[in-house]
JSON list of C-alpha atoms in Angstrom, two decimals:
[
{"chain": "A", "resi": 1, "resn": "UNK", "atom": "CA", "xyz": [-68.81, 32.57, 37.86]},
{"chain": "A", "resi": 2, "resn": "UNK", "atom": "CA", "xyz": [-65.97, 32.79, 35.33]},
{"chain": "A", "resi": 3, "resn": "UNK", "atom": "CA", "xyz": [-63.59, 30.00, 35.37]},
{"chain": "A", "resi": 4, "resn": "UNK", "atom": "CA", "xyz": [-59.70, 30.38, 34.92]},
{"chain": "A", "resi": 5, "resn": "UNK", "atom": "CA", "xyz": [-58.25, 28.34, 31.85]},
{"chain": "A", "resi": 6, "resn": "UNK", "atom": "CA", "xyz": [-56.90, 25.85, 33.14]},
{"chain": "A", "resi": 7, "resn": "UNK", "atom": "CA", "xyz": [-58.65, 25.36, 36.38]},
{"chain": "A", "resi": 8, "resn": "UNK", "atom": "CA", "xyz": [-58.12, 23.01, 39.20]},
{"chain": "A", "resi": 9, "resn": "UNK", "atom": "CA", "xyz": [-61.04, 21.47, 41.16]},
{"chain": "A", "resi": 10, "resn": "UNK", "atom": "CA", "xyz": [-61.12, 18.56, 43.27]},
{"chain": "A", "resi": 11, "resn": "UNK", "atom": "CA", "xyz": [-57.86, 17.44, 42.69]},
{"chain": "A", "resi": 12, "resn": "UNK", "atom": "CA", "xyz": [-58.73, 17.88, 38.65]},
{"chain": "A", "resi": 13, "resn": "UNK", "atom": "CA", "xyz": [-56.85, 20.24, 36.43]},
{"chain": "A", "resi": 14, "resn": "UNK", "atom": "CA", "xyz": [-59.39, 21.02, 33.72]},
{"chain": "A", "resi": 15, "resn": "UNK", "atom": "CA", "xyz": [-58.64, 23.10, 30.25]},
{"chain": "A", "resi": 16, "resn": "UNK", "atom": "CA", "xyz": [-60.65, 23.92, 27.84]},
{"chain": "A", "resi": 17, "resn": "UNK", "atom": "CA", "xyz": [-59.74, 24.96, 24.09]},
{"chain": "A", "resi": 18, "resn": "UNK", "atom": "CA", "xyz": [-62.71, 26.29, 21.43]},
{"chain": "A", "resi": 19, "resn": "UNK", "atom": "CA", "xyz": [-63.11, 25.85, 17.86]},
{"chain": "A", "resi": 20, "resn": "UNK", "atom": "CA", "xyz": [-65.70, 28.00, 15.17]},
{"chain": "A", "resi": 21, "resn": "UNK", "atom": "CA", "xyz": [-67.60, 25.88, 12.69]},
{"chain": "A", "resi": 22, "resn": "UNK", "atom": "CA", "xyz": [-68.31, 26.71, 9.33]},
{"chain": "A", "resi": 23, "resn": "UNK", "atom": "CA", "xyz": [-71.63, 27.62, 10.28]},
{"chain": "A", "resi": 24, "resn": "UNK", "atom": "CA", "xyz": [-70.04, 30.50, 12.90]},
{"chain": "A", "resi": 25, "resn": "UNK", "atom": "CA", "xyz": [-70.98, 28.69, 16.16]},
{"chain": "A", "resi": 26, "resn": "UNK", "atom": "CA", "xyz": [-68.23, 27.87, 18.61]},
{"chain": "A", "resi": 27, "resn": "UNK", "atom": "CA", "xyz": [-68.05, 24.67, 20.11]},
{"chain": "A", "resi": 28, "resn": "UNK", "atom": "CA", "xyz": [-66.01, 23.93, 23.57]},
{"chain": "A", "resi": 29, "resn": "UNK", "atom": "CA", "xyz": [-63.60, 20.65, 24.44]},
{"chain": "A", "resi": 30, "resn": "UNK", "atom": "CA", "xyz": [-61.99, 20.12, 27.41]},
{"chain": "A", "resi": 31, "resn": "UNK", "atom": "CA", "xyz": [-59.77, 17.76, 29.11]},
{"chain": "A", "resi": 32, "resn": "UNK", "atom": "CA", "xyz": [-60.31, 16.84, 32.55]},
{"chain": "A", "resi": 33, "resn": "UNK", "atom": "CA", "xyz": [-57.16, 14.92, 34.27]},
{"chain": "A", "resi": 34, "resn": "UNK", "atom": "CA", "xyz": [-55.86, 13.86, 37.84]},
{"chain": "A", "resi": 35, "resn": "UNK", "atom": "CA", "xyz": [-53.49, 11.16, 38.86]},
{"chain": "A", "resi": 36, "resn": "UNK", "atom": "CA", "xyz": [-56.17, 8.83, 40.38]},
{"chain": "A", "resi": 37, "resn": "UNK", "atom": "CA", "xyz": [-58.54, 8.85, 37.55]},
{"chain": "A", "resi": 38, "resn": "UNK", "atom": "CA", "xyz": [-56.51, 9.42, 34.59]},
{"chain": "A", "resi": 39, "resn": "UNK", "atom": "CA", "xyz": [-57.41, 11.71, 31.55]},
{"chain": "A", "resi": 40, "resn": "UNK", "atom": "CA", "xyz": [-61.11, 12.38, 30.05]},
{"chain": "A", "resi": 41, "resn": "UNK", "atom": "CA", "xyz": [-61.63, 14.41, 26.96]},
{"chain": "A", "resi": 42, "resn": "UNK", "atom": "CA", "xyz": [-65.14, 15.55, 25.53]},
{"chain": "A", "resi": 43, "resn": "UNK", "atom": "CA", "xyz": [-66.76, 18.24, 23.29]},
{"chain": "A", "resi": 44, "resn": "UNK", "atom": "CA", "xyz": [-69.47, 20.51, 24.51]},
{"chain": "A", "resi": 45, "resn": "UNK", "atom": "CA", "xyz": [-71.51, 20.75, 21.12]},
{"chain": "A", "resi": 46, "resn": "UNK", "atom": "CA", "xyz": [-73.92, 23.91, 22.52]},
{"chain": "A", "resi": 47, "resn": "UNK", "atom": "CA", "xyz": [-76.15, 25.76, 20.01]},
{"chain": "A", "resi": 48, "resn": "UNK", "atom": "CA", "xyz": [-75.61, 29.55, 21.85]},
{"chain": "A", "resi": 49, "resn": "UNK", "atom": "CA", "xyz": [-72.22, 29.48, 22.17]},
{"chain": "A", "resi": 50, "resn": "UNK", "atom": "CA", "xyz": [-71.23, 32.90, 20.10]},
{"chain": "A", "resi": 51, "resn": "UNK", "atom": "CA", "xyz": [-67.79, 33.42, 20.77]},
{"chain": "A", "resi": 52, "resn": "UNK", "atom": "CA", "xyz": [-64.34, 31.79, 21.89]},
{"chain": "A", "resi": 53, "resn": "UNK", "atom": "CA", "xyz": [-64.48, 32.72, 25.36]},
{"chain": "A", "resi": 54, "resn": "UNK", "atom": "CA", "xyz": [-67.96, 31.83, 26.16]},
{"chain": "A", "resi": 55, "resn": "UNK", "atom": "CA", "xyz": [-67.51, 28.04, 24.42]},
{"chain": "A", "resi": 56, "resn": "UNK", "atom": "CA", "xyz": [-64.36, 27.70, 26.79]},
{"chain": "A", "resi": 57, "resn": "UNK", "atom": "CA", "xyz": [-66.64, 28.74, 29.59]},
{"chain": "A", "resi": 58, "resn": "UNK", "atom": "CA", "xyz": [-69.12, 25.89, 29.04]},
{"chain": "A", "resi": 59, "resn": "UNK", "atom": "CA", "xyz": [-66.50, 23.46, 28.68]},
{"chain": "A", "resi": 60, "resn": "UNK", "atom": "CA", "xyz": [-64.79, 24.07, 31.90]},
{"chain": "A", "resi": 61, "resn": "UNK", "atom": "CA", "xyz": [-68.15, 24.20, 33.69]},
{"chain": "A", "resi": 62, "resn": "UNK", "atom": "CA", "xyz": [-69.05, 20.80, 32.16]},
{"chain": "A", "resi": 63, "resn": "UNK", "atom": "CA", "xyz": [-65.43, 19.47, 33.45]},
{"chain": "A", "resi": 64, "resn": "UNK", "atom": "CA", "xyz": [-66.39, 21.03, 36.83]},
{"chain": "A", "resi": 65, "resn": "UNK", "atom": "CA", "xyz": [-69.42, 18.89, 36.97]},
{"chain": "A", "resi": 66, "resn": "UNK", "atom": "CA", "xyz": [-67.98, 15.94, 36.10]},
{"chain": "A", "resi": 67, "resn": "UNK", "atom": "CA", "xyz": [-65.02, 16.52, 38.73]},
{"chain": "A", "resi": 68, "resn": "UNK", "atom": "CA", "xyz": [-68.24, 16.82, 41.12]},
{"chain": "A", "resi": 69, "resn": "UNK", "atom": "CA", "xyz": [-69.49, 13.49, 39.96]},
{"chain": "A", "resi": 70, "resn": "UNK", "atom": "CA", "xyz": [-66.16, 11.87, 40.79]},
{"chain": "A", "resi": 71, "resn": "UNK", "atom": "CA", "xyz": [-66.25, 9.89, 44.40]},
{"chain": "A", "resi": 72, "resn": "UNK", "atom": "CA", "xyz": [-63.29, 11.05, 46.35]},
{"chain": "A", "resi": 73, "resn": "UNK", "atom": "CA", "xyz": [-60.90, 8.57, 47.22]}
]
């Protein structure tokens, strides 16, 4: 399932960026934030990302999984 960038999931706004390394691989990063929990940022360093869009999609999916694991208040 493709994600919009940024996307909203369970009250979190999740946005992603991607950067290309010298070896040609793409690495995605995301920021997940909401009013209750604040902001969390991380980089998703996967070897199989061959383009910018793919790296962003991986990062967004990790952000979704993080939001799924946060207890509802």
